[in-house]
PDB file of C-alpha atoms in Angstrom:
ATOM      1  CA  MET A   1     -33.112 -12.806  34.595  1.00 58.00           C
ATOM      2  CA  PRO A   2     -34.462 -11.489  31.296  1.00 59.00           C
ATOM      3  CA  GLU A   3     -32.616 -12.802  28.879  1.00 60.00           C
ATOM      4  CA  TRP A   4     -32.007  -9.830  26.711  1.00 54.00           C
ATOM      5  CA  ALA A   5     -29.563  -9.357  29.898  1.00 59.00           C
ATOM      6  CA  ARG A   6     -27.862 -11.893  29.153  1.00 61.00           C
ATOM      7  CA  GLY A   7     -26.082 -10.917  26.061  1.00 58.00           C
ATOM      8  CA  ALA A   8     -29.152 -11.440  24.126  1.00 58.00           C
ATOM      9  CA  ALA A   9     -30.689  -8.355  21.885  1.00 56.00           C
ATOM     10  CA  PRO A  10     -33.383  -6.197  24.187  1.00 55.00           C
ATOM     11  CA  PRO A  11     -36.621  -6.873  23.286  1.00 55.00           C
ATOM     12  CA  ALA A  12     -38.149  -4.866  19.902  1.00 54.00           C
ATOM     13  CA  THR A  13     -40.905  -3.570  22.274  1.00 51.00           C
ATOM     14  CA  ALA A  14     -38.296  -1.083  23.870  1.00 49.00           C
ATOM     15  CA  ALA A  15     -38.907   1.315  21.376  1.00 52.00           C
ATOM     16  CA  LEU A  16     -42.340   0.704  20.405  1.00 54.00           C
ATOM     17  CA  GLY A  17     -43.341   2.268  23.742  1.00 55.00           C
ATOM     18  CA  ALA A  18     -42.533  -0.038  25.963  1.00 55.00           C
ATOM     19  CA  GLY A  19     -42.711   0.204  29.729  1.00 57.00           C
ATOM     20  CA  PRO A  20     -40.594   3.111  31.613  1.00 56.00           C
ATOM     21  CA  LYS A  21     -38.123   0.171  33.128  1.00 59.00           C
ATOM     22  CA  GLN A  22     -37.742  -0.982  29.422  1.00 57.00           C
ATOM     23  CA  GLN A  23     -37.294   2.077  27.793  1.00 56.00           C
ATOM     24  CA  THR A  24     -34.767   2.944  30.594  1.00 58.00           C
ATOM     25  CA  ILE A  25     -33.164  -0.296  30.716  1.00 57.00           C
ATOM     26  CA  SER A  26     -32.436  -0.104  26.908  1.00 57.00           C
ATOM     27  CA  ARG A  27     -31.282   3.576  26.936  1.00 56.00           C
ATOM     28  CA  MET A  28     -28.433   2.123  29.521  1.00 57.00           C
ATOM     29  CA  HIS A  29     -27.277  -0.699  27.311  1.00 58.00           C
ATOM     30  CA  ARG A  30     -26.754   2.234  24.226  1.00 58.00           C
ATOM     31  CA  ARG A  31     -25.246   3.998  26.286  1.00 60.00           C
ATOM     32  CA  ASP A  32     -21.784   1.661  26.935  1.00 63.00           C
ATOM     33  CA  PHE A  33     -18.719   3.699  25.928  1.00 68.00           C
ATOM     34  CA  SER A  34     -16.041   1.409  27.859  1.00 70.00           C
ATOM     35  CA  ALA A  35     -12.717   1.472  25.865  1.00 72.00           C
ATOM     36  CA  HIS A  36     -11.587  -1.592  25.380  1.00 78.00           C
ATOM     37  CA  ASP A  37      -7.889  -3.054  24.730  1.00 82.00           C
ATOM     38  CA  ARG A  38      -8.798  -3.291  20.772  1.00 87.00           C
ATOM     39  CA  LEU A  39      -9.397   0.895  21.507  1.00 88.00           C
ATOM     40  CA  LEU A  40      -5.432   1.278  22.010  1.00 90.00           C
ATOM     41  CA  ILE A  41      -4.638  -1.266  19.225  1.00 93.00           C
ATOM     42  CA  LEU A  42      -6.948   0.613  16.973  1.00 93.00           C
ATOM     43  CA  SER A  43      -5.542   3.832  18.108  1.00 94.00           C
ATOM     44  CA  LEU A  44      -2.114   2.944  17.820  1.00 95.00           C
ATOM     45  CA  PHE A  45      -2.950   1.148  13.995  1.00 96.00           C
ATOM     46  CA  ALA A  46      -4.558   4.941  13.308  1.00 97.00           C
ATOM     47  CA  ILE A  47      -1.375   6.692  14.242  1.00 97.00           C
ATOM     48  CA  VAL A  48       1.049   4.394  12.125  1.00 97.00           C
ATOM     49  CA  ILE A  49      -1.417   4.731   8.853  1.00 97.00           C
ATOM     50  CA  GLY A  50      -1.625   8.665   9.853  1.00 97.00           C
ATOM     51  CA  GLY A  51       2.183   8.808   9.462  1.00 96.00           C
ATOM     52  CA  LEU A  52       2.386   6.853   6.202  1.00 96.00           C
ATOM     53  CA  SER A  53      -0.256   8.936   4.540  1.00 97.00           C
ATOM     54  CA  THR A  54       1.939  12.060   5.946  1.00 96.00           C
ATOM     55  CA  ILE A  55       5.158  10.357   4.474  1.00 95.00           C
ATOM     56  CA  GLY A  56       3.014   9.289   1.124  1.00 95.00           C
ATOM     57  CA  ALA A  57       2.138  12.960   0.486  1.00 95.00           C
ATOM     58  CA  TRP A  58       5.204  14.540   1.264  1.00 95.00           C
ATOM     59  CA  VAL A  59       7.211  12.366  -1.325  1.00 95.00           C
ATOM     60  CA  PRO A  60       5.812  13.339  -4.801  1.00 94.00           C
ATOM     61  CA  LEU A  61       5.520  16.725  -3.651  1.00 94.00           C
ATOM     62  CA  ALA A  62       9.058  16.619  -3.056  1.00 95.00           C
ATOM     63  CA  VAL A  63       9.777  14.711  -6.372  1.00 93.00           C
ATOM     64  CA  ILE A  64       7.952  17.617  -7.827  1.00 90.00           C
ATOM     65  CA  HIS A  65       9.672  21.067  -6.364  1.00 93.00           C
ATOM     66  CA  PHE A  66      12.859  18.778  -7.492  1.00 93.00           C
ATOM     67  CA  PHE A  67      11.790  18.853 -11.165  1.00 87.00           C
ATOM     68  CA  THR A  68      10.492  22.035 -11.509  1.00 87.00           C
ATOM     69  CA  ASN A  69      14.338  23.534 -10.014  1.00 90.00           C
ATOM     70  CA  LEU A  70      15.852  21.020 -12.608  1.00 88.00           C
ATOM     71  CA  PHE A  71      13.515  21.876 -15.794  1.00 83.00           C
ATOM     72  CA  PHE A  72      12.837  25.778 -15.094  1.00 85.00           C
ATOM     73  CA  PHE A  73      16.221  26.461 -13.066  1.00 88.00           C
ATOM     74  CA  GLN A  74      19.010  23.760 -13.709  1.00 88.00           C
ATOM     75  CA  THR A  75      19.580  23.572 -10.308  1.00 91.00           C
ATOM     76  CA  LEU A  76      19.552  20.033  -8.438  1.00 93.00           C
ATOM     77  CA  SER A  77      17.230  21.335  -5.286  1.00 92.00           C
ATOM     78  CA  PHE A  78      14.181  20.968  -3.161  1.00 93.00           C
ATOM     79  CA  ARG A  79      13.780  24.030  -2.498  1.00 92.00           C
ATOM     80  CA  ALA A  80       9.926  25.368  -3.553  1.00 89.00           C
ATOM     81  CA  THR A  81      10.010  27.864  -6.080  1.00 88.00           C
ATOM     82  CA  SER A  82       7.722  29.396  -8.212  1.00 86.00           C
ATOM     83  CA  PRO A  83       8.483  29.062 -12.077  1.00 82.00           C
ATOM     84  CA  ALA A  84       7.238  32.021 -12.559  1.00 83.00           C
ATOM     85  CA  THR A  85      10.304  33.757 -12.696  1.00 83.00           C
ATOM     86  CA  HIS A  86      11.650  31.253 -15.439  1.00 82.00           C
ATOM     87  CA  HIS A  87      14.133  32.581 -18.326  1.00 84.00           C
ATOM     88  CA  LEU A  88      13.182  29.841 -20.642  1.00 83.00           C
ATOM     89  CA  GLY A  89      11.010  31.728 -23.031  1.00 83.00           C
ATOM     90  CA  ALA A  90       8.849  29.260 -25.299  1.00 83.00           C
ATOM     91  CA  TRP A  91      10.782  26.261 -24.273  1.00 83.00           C
ATOM     92  CA  VAL A  92       7.943  26.792 -21.561  1.00 84.00           C
ATOM     93  CA  ILE A  93       5.292  25.666 -23.967  1.00 84.00           C
ATOM     94  CA  VAL A  94       7.085  22.307 -24.023  1.00 84.00           C
ATOM     95  CA  LEU A  95       8.414  21.864 -20.383  1.00 78.00           C
ATOM     96  CA  PRO A  96       4.959  20.426 -18.960  1.00 80.00           C
ATOM     97  CA  VAL A  97       5.246  18.021 -22.019  1.00 85.00           C
ATOM     98  CA  ILE A  98       9.239  16.670 -20.802  1.00 79.00           C
ATOM     99  CA  GLY A  99       7.670  16.145 -17.165  1.00 75.00           C
ATOM    100  CA  GLY A 100       4.265  14.674 -18.195  1.00 82.00           C
ATOM    101  CA  LEU A 101       6.760  12.014 -19.516  1.00 84.00           C
ATOM    102  CA  VAL A 102       9.116  11.617 -16.610  1.00 72.00           C
TER     103      VAL A 102
END
């Protein structure tokens, strides 16, 4: 049995135009799509990280909504509202500065 068939790297001559048998074996070696147990663990890690990232994106957005409602409309709410309909007059210039300090 050749060395590369026992787990060693395939010969470098297969990529340089060696015989058709060696090229076929080299192609078969590259086409290993078998799944291992590690694939399931990696998928579970991806699901957990994706869920945590979703929560990590939602929390700052909810805080922005809360402070927008608090400062512009004087209400305690997480509802998404636009500050375009405020009734603060010139104080609207100072509010972003105060929000940046919070």
